[in-house]
Amino acid sequence: MGADPLTRVVLASETDWDGWRRATRALVLGGAPPEAILWSVGADDSEGDPMPVPSEGSFGVSRALVALAETAILARDPERFALLYGLVWRAHRGERHVFQQATDPELRRAQGLARSVRRDMHRMRALLRFRVVERADGTWHVGWFEPDHHILEANAGFLARRFPTLRWSILTPGASAHWDGKRLRLGPGVDPDDVPDDDTLEACWRNLPDPAALSEVTRPASGWTEDILEQPLREPDKLPLGPVRLRSRQSGPAARNTPLARAAHDAESCRRCDLWGPATQTVFGEGPADARVMFVGEQPGDQEDVAGRPFVGPAGQLLDRALEEAGIDRRTVYVTNAVKHFKFVPRGKRRIHQKPEGPEIAACKFWLDIELREVQPDLVVLLGATAARAALGRTVTIGRERGRRIELPDGQAAFVTVHPSFLLRVPDEEGRAREYRAFVDDLRKVARLAAEIAG
Ligand code: URA
């Protein structure tokens, strides 16, 4: 008996997240095991089964797995498509706890790729230097970088948001990205040999200036970048949904032109405190704008900062599990944070979480107030001390306020419980299980209270 034929999937580009996701959905639903699929990028003339037409139906995988795949798919590793497919395949086949097994070799490999991509993105942001080029259409800032991974498009989105008023180009060997103040476009790469490295030009390289400091622009240079800017450019149609998104997700508040949508958009360029600087992006709340229950956490963590979505990392997975046990469908609630940027200190390769301080919480209350006002939930669930402090306007001892209905200063019904990351830090297993049960009990109370309030 012959072996099952291989299915060939040809993705449109190295960062074809949509293509990978569509193929993965169709193949998983069609029952194609990982070893029966050959993944490649670009034209493929070889024989083999055509890409399957997506089947009817869909299935869910955890947010954490999606966030991990969105990042790891940018790694320069030809096996990443198959690796990530294998994880989705296993999750779909019932290995629900793939993500709780820190020693799982495939999971570790994917996490290693995602870490390496994140490092590369941060390296690019830290090391990118620009020189000023005067062109007929005005001043351009042009930077050269050799990334390890396929991060140009994702990082270009970040830079477009961070420096919306500058015109800039980033050239890399594989591709180039160009922002003209309105549109982000992609073009061909540049041969490293064509990039000048003599001292004169080197002197023109500089950090991308703060938009406010534009008058201090250094002396102009010209030449090699012109050719690139003259070439036909294309829209970045293959942008992955993360780690950095140019457009908001359909389900997010920014999908519609409402006050909440506008707030989510405006918060992307928030400068009310300094936390925006080192962070990857603003992480605004998400969920239905008419949710009856709103959950407020502290601030995005390392994974949320990269994914651009609240509670997708380890604390988010725990929250998801507890919500499910308490009979609350996360898709029906609005989830946000008191502070919308990740606060951290770099330590070696890691980014260590720092608790936000009073002024940061107060500055970000502006956005939380808008979310509260626009969503108008029946009940606000405050996860931990920072959320409680933000909403109540005072320092709160969780043990004293936990597990009962309280009121916010404006009379809004609220409920305080622990933050899920507290559960992750309980050192012994027995204590952890006990605290988890107490957390689920609190969430059951939340469900009952919300039902009572709704009448
Ligand atoms: N912790 C939080 O408080 N919020 C998140 O989004 C993730 C972790």
Short mmCIF file of C-alpha atoms and ligand atoms in Angstrom, two decimals:
data_model
loop_
_atom_site.label_atom_id
_atom_site.label_comp_id
_atom_site.label_asym_id
_atom_site.label_seq_id
_atom_site.Cartn_x
_atom_site.Cartn_y
_atom_site.Cartn_z
CA MET A 1 0.00 0.00 0.00
CA GLY A 2 1.38 3.42 -0.95
CA ALA A 3 1.85 6.20 1.54
CA ASP A 4 -0.72 8.98 1.66
CA PRO A 5 0.10 11.71 -0.88
CA LEU A 6 1.68 14.86 0.47
CA THR A 7 -0.30 18.06 0.47
CA ARG A 8 1.73 21.02 -0.70
CA VAL A 9 0.96 24.44 0.65
CA VAL A 10 2.60 27.36 -1.11
CA LEU A 11 2.42 30.58 0.86
CA ALA A 12 2.54 33.92 -0.90
CA SER A 13 5.41 35.32 1.16
CA GLU A 14 7.60 34.63 4.17
CA THR A 15 5.13 36.57 6.33
CA ASP A 16 1.92 35.25 4.79
CA TRP A 17 0.11 34.92 8.09
CA ASP A 18 -3.34 34.95 6.50
CA GLY A 19 -2.35 32.26 4.02
CA TRP A 20 -0.88 30.06 6.75
CA ARG A 21 -3.92 30.54 8.94
CA ARG A 22 -6.37 29.72 6.14
CA ALA A 23 -4.42 26.64 5.10
CA THR A 24 -4.06 25.50 8.70
CA ARG A 25 -7.77 25.82 9.34
CA ALA A 26 -8.66 23.89 6.20
CA LEU A 27 -6.07 21.17 6.74
CA VAL A 28 -6.83 20.65 10.42
CA LEU A 29 -10.54 20.41 9.65
CA GLY A 30 -9.72 18.06 6.80
CA GLY A 31 -7.76 15.80 9.18
CA ALA A 32 -4.34 16.24 7.52
CA PRO A 33 -1.61 15.18 9.97
CA PRO A 34 1.50 17.42 10.16
CA GLU A 35 3.72 14.83 8.48
CA ALA A 36 1.45 14.85 5.38
CA ILE A 37 2.03 18.52 4.59
CA LEU A 38 4.88 20.24 2.76
CA TRP A 39 5.08 23.97 3.34
CA SER A 40 6.89 26.35 1.02
CA VAL A 41 6.95 30.00 0.03
CA GLY A 42 6.61 31.53 -3.44
CA ALA A 43 6.17 29.77 -6.76
CA ASP A 44 6.21 26.01 -6.51
CA ASP A 45 6.03 24.01 -9.73
CA SER A 46 6.33 20.62 -8.11
CA GLU A 47 3.69 17.96 -8.33
CA GLY A 48 1.36 17.37 -5.45
CA ASP A 49 -2.11 17.92 -4.13
CA PRO A 50 -3.42 21.42 -4.66
CA MET A 51 -4.13 23.54 -1.62
CA PRO A 52 -7.38 22.38 -0.11
CA VAL A 53 -10.42 24.58 -0.45
CA PRO A 54 -11.29 25.69 3.09
CA SER A 55 -13.94 23.38 4.51
CA GLU A 56 -17.06 24.60 6.14
CA GLY A 57 -16.73 25.17 9.85
CA SER A 58 -14.20 26.54 12.19
CA PHE A 59 -12.58 25.70 15.47
CA GLY A 60 -11.07 27.67 18.28
CA VAL A 61 -7.55 27.63 19.58
CA SER A 62 -6.39 29.56 22.61
CA ARG A 63 -5.46 33.20 22.27
CA ALA A 64 -2.02 32.35 23.58
CA LEU A 65 -1.43 29.90 20.74
CA VAL A 66 -2.57 32.47 18.17
CA ALA A 67 -0.32 35.12 19.74
CA LEU A 68 2.62 32.72 19.75
CA ALA A 69 2.05 31.73 16.11
CA GLU A 70 1.69 35.34 14.98
CA THR A 71 5.14 36.11 16.35
CA ALA A 72 6.97 32.85 15.62
CA ILE A 73 5.84 32.86 11.99
CA LEU A 74 8.17 35.82 11.43
CA ALA A 75 11.22 33.70 12.31
CA ARG A 76 13.72 32.93 9.56
CA ASP A 77 13.32 29.19 10.01
CA PRO A 78 11.97 27.14 7.11
CA GLU A 79 10.35 24.67 9.50
CA ARG A 80 8.28 27.18 11.40
CA PHE A 81 5.10 26.73 9.34
CA ALA A 82 5.13 22.98 10.00
CA LEU A 83 6.06 23.44 13.66
CA LEU A 84 3.19 25.85 14.30
CA TYR A 85 0.79 23.69 12.33
CA GLY A 86 1.78 20.76 14.56
CA LEU A 87 0.90 22.75 17.68
CA VAL A 88 -2.50 23.75 16.31
CA TRP A 89 -3.10 20.18 15.18
CA ARG A 90 -2.36 18.85 18.65
CA ALA A 91 -4.44 21.51 20.38
CA HIS A 92 -7.35 20.66 18.09
CA ARG A 93 -6.96 16.92 18.71
CA GLY A 94 -7.58 17.45 22.39
CA GLU A 95 -4.14 18.12 23.81
CA ARG A 96 -5.71 21.10 25.47
CA HIS A 97 -2.91 21.56 27.88
CA VAL A 98 -0.10 21.74 25.37
CA PHE A 99 0.37 25.22 26.77
CA GLN A 100 0.65 24.23 30.37
CA GLN A 101 3.51 21.79 29.64
CA ALA A 102 6.54 24.02 29.83
CA THR A 103 8.77 21.10 28.82
CA ASP A 104 6.93 20.19 25.63
CA PRO A 105 9.72 20.24 22.99
CA GLU A 106 7.61 21.63 20.15
CA LEU A 107 6.14 24.32 22.34
CA ARG A 108 9.60 25.24 23.59
CA ARG A 109 10.92 25.45 20.07
CA ALA A 110 8.09 27.74 18.99
CA GLN A 111 8.54 29.88 22.07
CA GLY A 112 12.26 30.10 21.34
CA LEU A 113 11.50 31.33 17.81
CA ALA A 114 9.03 33.90 19.13
CA ARG A 115 11.59 35.12 21.66
CA SER A 116 14.20 35.45 18.98
CA VAL A 117 11.78 37.42 16.77
CA ARG A 118 10.92 39.75 19.65
CA ARG A 119 14.60 40.30 20.39
CA ASP A 120 15.25 41.09 16.76
CA MET A 121 12.38 43.57 16.70
CA HIS A 122 13.74 45.31 19.76
CA ARG A 123 17.26 45.25 18.35
CA MET A 124 16.03 46.93 15.19
CA ARG A 125 14.21 49.61 17.13
CA ALA A 126 17.21 50.23 19.34
CA LEU A 127 19.91 50.17 16.67
CA LEU A 128 18.20 51.66 13.65
CA ARG A 129 19.94 54.87 12.60
CA PHE A 130 18.66 57.23 9.99
CA ARG A 131 20.32 59.65 7.65
CA VAL A 132 18.52 62.58 6.18
CA VAL A 133 17.95 62.67 2.44
CA GLU A 134 16.60 65.75 0.69
CA ARG A 135 14.41 64.82 -2.26
CA ALA A 136 12.17 66.80 -4.57
CA ASP A 137 9.20 65.76 -2.47
CA GLY A 138 10.82 66.83 0.79
CA THR A 139 12.96 65.44 3.57
CA TRP A 140 13.21 61.69 4.02
CA HIS A 141 14.84 59.79 6.84
CA VAL A 142 16.44 56.67 5.50
CA GLY A 143 17.66 53.79 7.62
CA TRP A 144 19.50 50.59 6.84
CA PHE A 145 19.18 47.42 8.90
CA GLU A 146 19.96 43.73 8.49
CA PRO A 147 17.38 41.85 10.51
CA ASP A 148 17.78 38.22 11.50
CA HIS A 149 14.08 37.53 10.94
CA HIS A 150 11.21 38.70 8.74
CA ILE A 151 10.36 41.62 10.98
CA LEU A 152 10.45 44.57 8.61
CA GLU A 153 6.70 44.87 7.99
CA ALA A 154 5.78 44.42 11.62
CA ASN A 155 8.35 46.94 12.82
CA ALA A 156 7.43 49.38 10.07
CA GLY A 157 3.88 49.43 11.43
CA PHE A 158 5.25 50.31 14.83
CA LEU A 159 7.40 53.12 13.41
CA ALA A 160 4.52 54.49 11.36
CA ARG A 161 2.50 54.86 14.53
CA ARG A 162 5.39 56.22 16.53
CA PHE A 163 6.58 58.75 13.95
CA PRO A 164 3.47 59.50 11.94
CA THR A 165 4.61 62.93 10.80
CA LEU A 166 8.01 61.96 9.38
CA ARG A 167 8.67 60.52 5.97
CA TRP A 168 11.02 57.60 6.20
CA SER A 169 12.32 54.52 4.45
CA ILE A 170 13.87 51.46 6.01
CA LEU A 171 16.06 49.44 3.70
CA THR A 172 17.01 45.83 4.37
CA PRO A 173 18.54 43.16 2.15
CA GLY A 174 15.20 41.40 1.62
CA ALA A 175 12.74 44.28 1.35
CA SER A 176 12.24 47.94 2.08
CA ALA A 177 9.44 49.82 3.83
CA HIS A 178 8.41 53.40 3.09
CA TRP A 179 6.18 55.76 5.05
CA ASP A 180 5.18 58.99 3.32
CA GLY A 181 3.23 60.37 6.27
CA LYS A 182 0.02 58.68 5.11
CA ARG A 183 0.68 55.27 3.67
CA LEU A 184 3.02 52.45 4.41
CA ARG A 185 4.33 50.70 1.31
CA LEU A 186 6.80 47.95 0.66
CA GLY A 187 9.46 47.76 -1.99
CA PRO A 188 12.44 45.68 -3.00
CA GLY A 189 15.45 45.06 -0.79
CA VAL A 190 18.89 46.60 -1.18
CA ASP A 191 22.14 44.81 -1.80
CA PRO A 192 24.39 45.39 1.24
CA ASP A 193 27.22 46.24 -1.16
CA ASP A 194 25.26 49.26 -2.36
CA VAL A 195 24.97 50.71 1.10
CA PRO A 196 27.65 53.32 1.69
CA ASP A 197 29.72 52.86 4.79
CA ASP A 198 32.39 55.52 4.47
CA ASP A 199 32.97 57.93 7.31
CA THR A 200 31.35 60.88 5.61
CA LEU A 201 28.07 59.17 5.15
CA GLU A 202 28.32 57.44 8.46
CA ALA A 203 28.39 60.87 10.06
CA CYS A 204 24.99 61.57 8.59
CA TRP A 205 23.39 58.61 10.26
CA ARG A 206 21.51 59.49 13.33
CA ASN A 207 18.65 58.43 15.51
CA LEU A 208 15.24 59.09 14.12
CA PRO A 209 14.44 62.41 15.72
CA ASP A 210 11.43 63.12 17.79
CA PRO A 211 8.87 64.72 15.49
CA ALA A 212 8.99 67.78 17.74
CA ALA A 213 12.72 68.12 17.07
CA LEU A 214 12.47 68.21 13.31
CA SER A 215 14.06 71.62 13.04
CA GLU A 216 17.30 70.06 14.25
CA VAL A 217 17.55 67.79 11.24
CA THR A 218 21.16 67.16 10.24
CA ARG A 219 22.76 68.12 6.97
CA PRO A 220 21.30 66.44 3.92
CA ALA A 221 22.87 63.66 1.95
CA SER A 222 21.67 62.16 -1.28
CA GLY A 223 22.32 59.33 -3.65
CA TRP A 224 21.74 55.66 -3.21
CA THR A 225 18.30 55.81 -1.65
CA GLU A 226 16.82 57.67 -4.58
CA ASP A 227 16.79 54.59 -6.78
CA ILE A 228 14.85 52.69 -4.23
CA LEU A 229 12.28 55.40 -3.78
CA GLU A 230 11.72 55.51 -7.51
CA GLN A 231 10.87 51.83 -7.73
CA PRO A 232 7.27 50.62 -7.79
CA LEU A 233 6.08 49.99 -4.28
CA ARG A 234 3.29 47.81 -3.06
CA GLU A 235 0.82 48.04 -0.22
CA PRO A 236 1.75 45.84 2.73
CA ASP A 237 -1.13 43.45 2.15
CA LYS A 238 0.45 40.56 3.97
CA LEU A 239 0.85 42.23 7.33
CA PRO A 240 0.44 39.73 10.11
CA LEU A 241 -2.22 40.61 12.67
CA GLY A 242 0.59 40.86 15.19
CA PRO A 243 2.98 41.49 16.73
CA VAL A 244 2.24 44.98 15.49
CA ARG A 245 -0.96 45.75 13.69
CA LEU A 246 -1.60 48.67 11.45
CA ARG A 247 -5.30 48.10 11.50
CA SER A 248 -7.45 47.15 14.39
CA ARG A 249 -8.96 43.72 14.62
CA GLN A 250 -12.57 43.47 13.43
CA SER A 251 -13.80 42.43 16.85
CA GLY A 252 -11.93 45.19 18.67
CA PRO A 253 -13.49 48.51 19.54
CA ALA A 254 -11.56 50.25 16.79
CA ALA A 255 -13.47 48.26 14.17
CA ARG A 256 -16.28 50.81 14.19
CA ASN A 257 -16.50 54.56 14.20
CA THR A 258 -17.77 54.96 17.74
CA PRO A 259 -16.36 56.98 20.66
CA LEU A 260 -14.80 53.75 21.95
CA ALA A 261 -13.32 53.04 18.53
CA ARG A 262 -11.89 56.54 18.35
CA ALA A 263 -10.48 56.23 21.87
CA ALA A 264 -8.78 52.94 20.94
CA HIS A 265 -7.29 54.65 17.93
CA ASP A 266 -6.20 57.78 19.81
CA ALA A 267 -4.67 55.72 22.61
CA GLU A 268 -2.24 54.26 20.07
CA SER A 269 -0.32 57.54 20.16
CA CYS A 270 -0.85 58.28 23.85
CA ARG A 271 1.97 60.23 25.50
CA ARG A 272 0.30 60.90 28.83
CA CYS A 273 3.16 59.21 30.64
CA ASP A 274 6.55 57.84 29.59
CA LEU A 275 5.61 54.19 29.38
CA TRP A 276 4.85 54.37 25.66
CA GLY A 277 8.57 54.81 24.82
CA PRO A 278 10.01 51.36 25.51
CA ALA A 279 6.72 49.52 24.96
CA THR A 280 5.91 47.91 21.62
CA GLN A 281 2.41 49.33 21.43
CA THR A 282 -0.65 50.44 23.33
CA VAL A 283 -2.80 47.54 24.44
CA PHE A 284 -6.36 48.81 24.56
CA GLY A 285 -9.32 46.86 25.93
CA GLU A 286 -11.24 44.44 23.75
CA GLY A 287 -14.61 42.78 23.73
CA PRO A 288 -18.17 43.73 22.87
CA ALA A 289 -18.88 47.44 23.32
CA ASP A 290 -22.16 46.49 25.01
CA ALA A 291 -20.66 43.91 27.38
CA ARG A 292 -22.47 43.60 30.70
CA VAL A 293 -19.28 42.79 32.60
CA MET A 294 -15.92 44.50 32.31
CA PHE A 295 -12.71 42.94 33.66
CA VAL A 296 -9.86 45.29 34.52
CA GLY A 297 -6.31 43.99 35.00
CA GLU A 298 -3.10 45.80 35.84
CA GLN A 299 -1.16 46.33 32.62
CA PRO A 300 -0.21 44.26 29.56
CA GLY A 301 2.59 41.79 30.16
CA ASP A 302 5.43 40.78 27.86
CA GLN A 303 3.23 38.69 25.54
CA GLU A 304 0.37 41.17 25.50
CA ASP A 305 2.80 43.94 24.58
CA VAL A 306 3.88 42.01 21.51
CA ALA A 307 0.43 40.68 20.56
CA GLY A 308 -1.30 44.05 21.15
CA ARG A 309 -4.13 42.36 23.03
CA PRO A 310 -4.94 42.11 26.73
CA PHE A 311 -4.63 38.89 28.71
CA VAL A 312 -3.23 36.53 26.09
CA GLY A 313 -0.15 35.39 28.06
CA PRO A 314 0.09 33.03 31.06
CA ALA A 315 -2.18 35.13 33.32
CA GLY A 316 -4.67 35.40 30.46
CA GLN A 317 -4.72 31.65 29.95
CA LEU A 318 -5.42 31.14 33.61
CA LEU A 319 -8.16 33.75 33.47
CA ASP A 320 -9.68 32.00 30.42
CA ARG A 321 -9.71 28.68 32.23
CA ALA A 322 -11.25 30.12 35.38
CA LEU A 323 -13.87 32.02 33.40
CA GLU A 324 -14.82 28.86 31.58
CA GLU A 325 -15.15 26.94 34.86
CA ALA A 326 -17.30 29.72 36.27
CA GLY A 327 -19.57 29.58 33.24
CA ILE A 328 -18.54 32.96 31.83
CA ASP A 329 -17.88 33.15 28.10
CA ARG A 330 -14.90 35.44 27.62
CA ARG A 331 -16.24 36.51 24.24
CA THR A 332 -19.15 38.21 26.00
CA VAL A 333 -17.11 40.33 28.40
CA TYR A 334 -14.94 43.39 27.88
CA VAL A 335 -11.34 42.89 29.07
CA THR A 336 -8.95 45.75 29.66
CA ASN A 337 -6.17 47.03 31.91
CA ALA A 338 -5.72 49.98 34.25
CA VAL A 339 -2.51 50.87 32.40
CA LYS A 340 -2.28 50.39 28.66
CA HIS A 341 1.48 50.05 28.17
CA PHE A 342 3.84 47.33 29.39
CA LYS A 343 6.20 48.66 32.05
CA PHE A 344 9.42 46.68 32.30
CA VAL A 345 13.16 46.80 32.82
CA PRO A 346 15.39 44.89 30.40
CA ARG A 347 17.54 42.27 32.06
CA GLY A 348 19.75 40.45 29.60
CA LYS A 349 17.41 38.96 27.05
CA ARG A 350 14.36 39.27 29.26
CA ARG A 351 11.97 42.10 30.02
CA ILE A 352 11.10 42.13 33.69
CA HIS A 353 7.64 43.38 34.64
CA GLN A 354 7.53 46.49 36.83
CA LYS A 355 4.48 47.54 38.80
CA PRO A 356 3.01 50.79 37.49
CA GLU A 357 3.16 53.72 39.89
CA GLY A 358 0.54 56.20 40.99
CA PRO A 359 1.22 58.85 38.31
CA GLU A 360 1.14 56.22 35.53
CA ILE A 361 -2.11 54.77 36.84
CA ALA A 362 -3.57 58.27 37.13
CA ALA A 363 -2.45 59.25 33.62
CA CYS A 364 -4.01 56.13 32.11
CA LYS A 365 -7.27 56.56 34.04
CA PHE A 366 -8.24 58.85 31.18
CA TRP A 367 -8.64 55.80 28.91
CA LEU A 368 -10.24 53.58 31.51
CA ASP A 369 -12.83 56.27 32.17
CA ILE A 370 -13.69 56.37 28.48
CA GLU A 371 -14.03 52.59 28.39
CA LEU A 372 -16.27 52.64 31.49
CA ARG A 373 -18.36 55.44 30.09
CA GLU A 374 -18.78 53.91 26.66
CA VAL A 375 -19.26 50.27 27.59
CA GLN A 376 -21.43 51.06 30.63
CA PRO A 377 -21.11 47.58 32.09
CA ASP A 378 -23.46 46.45 34.84
CA LEU A 379 -20.47 45.20 36.81
CA VAL A 380 -16.77 46.05 36.80
CA VAL A 381 -14.46 43.28 38.02
CA LEU A 382 -11.20 44.63 39.40
CA LEU A 383 -8.42 42.08 39.16
CA GLY A 384 -5.84 42.93 41.82
CA ALA A 385 -4.59 46.00 43.60
CA THR A 386 -3.64 48.17 40.64
CA ALA A 387 -7.03 47.82 38.96
CA ALA A 388 -8.79 48.46 42.28
CA ARG A 389 -6.62 51.50 42.96
CA ALA A 390 -7.29 52.90 39.50
CA ALA A 391 -11.05 52.49 39.69
CA LEU A 392 -11.55 53.38 43.34
CA GLY A 393 -9.00 56.20 43.44
CA ARG A 394 -7.38 54.92 46.64
CA THR A 395 -5.01 52.21 47.79
CA VAL A 396 -6.91 48.99 48.35
CA THR A 397 -6.22 45.92 50.50
CA ILE A 398 -7.57 43.09 48.38
CA GLY A 399 -8.35 40.83 51.37
CA ARG A 400 -10.61 43.47 52.83
CA GLU A 401 -12.66 44.25 49.72
CA ARG A 402 -12.61 40.90 47.97
CA GLY A 403 -15.65 38.87 46.97
CA ARG A 404 -18.57 41.27 47.49
CA ARG A 405 -20.35 44.00 45.67
CA ILE A 406 -18.84 47.42 46.19
CA GLU A 407 -19.36 50.73 44.48
CA LEU A 408 -17.03 52.94 42.50
CA PRO A 409 -17.05 56.65 43.38
CA ASP A 410 -19.72 57.28 40.73
CA GLY A 411 -22.00 54.54 42.08
CA GLN A 412 -21.06 51.95 39.45
CA ALA A 413 -21.25 48.36 40.79
CA ALA A 414 -17.86 46.70 41.13
CA PHE A 415 -16.27 43.55 42.50
CA VAL A 416 -12.69 43.07 43.66
CA THR A 417 -10.78 39.82 43.40
CA VAL A 418 -7.17 38.74 43.03
CA HIS A 419 -5.16 39.15 39.86
CA PRO A 420 -4.65 35.83 38.03
CA SER A 421 -0.88 36.30 38.06
CA PHE A 422 -1.04 36.12 41.87
CA LEU A 423 -2.21 32.52 41.43
CA LEU A 424 0.77 31.79 39.20
CA ARG A 425 3.12 32.98 41.93
CA VAL A 426 1.79 30.83 44.79
CA PRO A 427 4.81 28.60 45.47
CA ASP A 428 3.25 25.31 46.51
CA GLU A 429 0.87 23.22 44.46
CA GLU A 430 -1.69 22.77 47.19
CA GLY A 431 -1.82 26.51 47.89
CA ARG A 432 -2.10 27.20 44.18
CA ALA A 433 -5.04 24.82 43.79
CA ARG A 434 -6.76 26.36 46.83
CA GLU A 435 -6.32 29.90 45.54
CA TYR A 436 -7.48 28.88 42.09
CA ARG A 437 -10.69 27.41 43.51
CA ALA A 438 -11.29 30.61 45.48
CA PHE A 439 -10.77 32.64 42.30
CA VAL A 440 -13.26 30.49 40.37
CA ASP A 441 -15.72 30.90 43.27
CA ASP A 442 -15.31 34.66 42.99
CA LEU A 443 -16.02 34.50 39.27
CA ARG A 444 -19.17 32.46 39.93
CA LYS A 445 -20.25 35.25 42.28
CA VAL A 446 -19.52 37.70 39.49
CA ALA A 447 -21.79 35.75 37.14
CA ARG A 448 -24.60 35.68 39.73
CA LEU A 449 -24.20 39.35 40.62
CA ALA A 450 -24.21 40.41 36.99
CA ALA A 451 -27.39 38.39 36.40
CA GLU A 452 -29.03 39.98 39.47
CA ILE A 453 -28.10 43.49 38.37
CA ALA A 454 -29.38 42.84 34.86
CA GLY A 455 -32.67 41.81 36.55
N1 URA B 1 -1.67 41.04 33.37
C1 URA B 1 -2.57 42.04 33.28
O1 URA B 1 -2.92 42.70 34.26
N2 URA B 1 -3.07 42.31 32.10
C2 URA B 1 -2.76 41.65 31.01
O2 URA B 1 -3.27 41.99 29.93
C3 URA B 1 -1.82 40.60 31.13
C4 URA B 1 -1.29 40.30 32.32
#
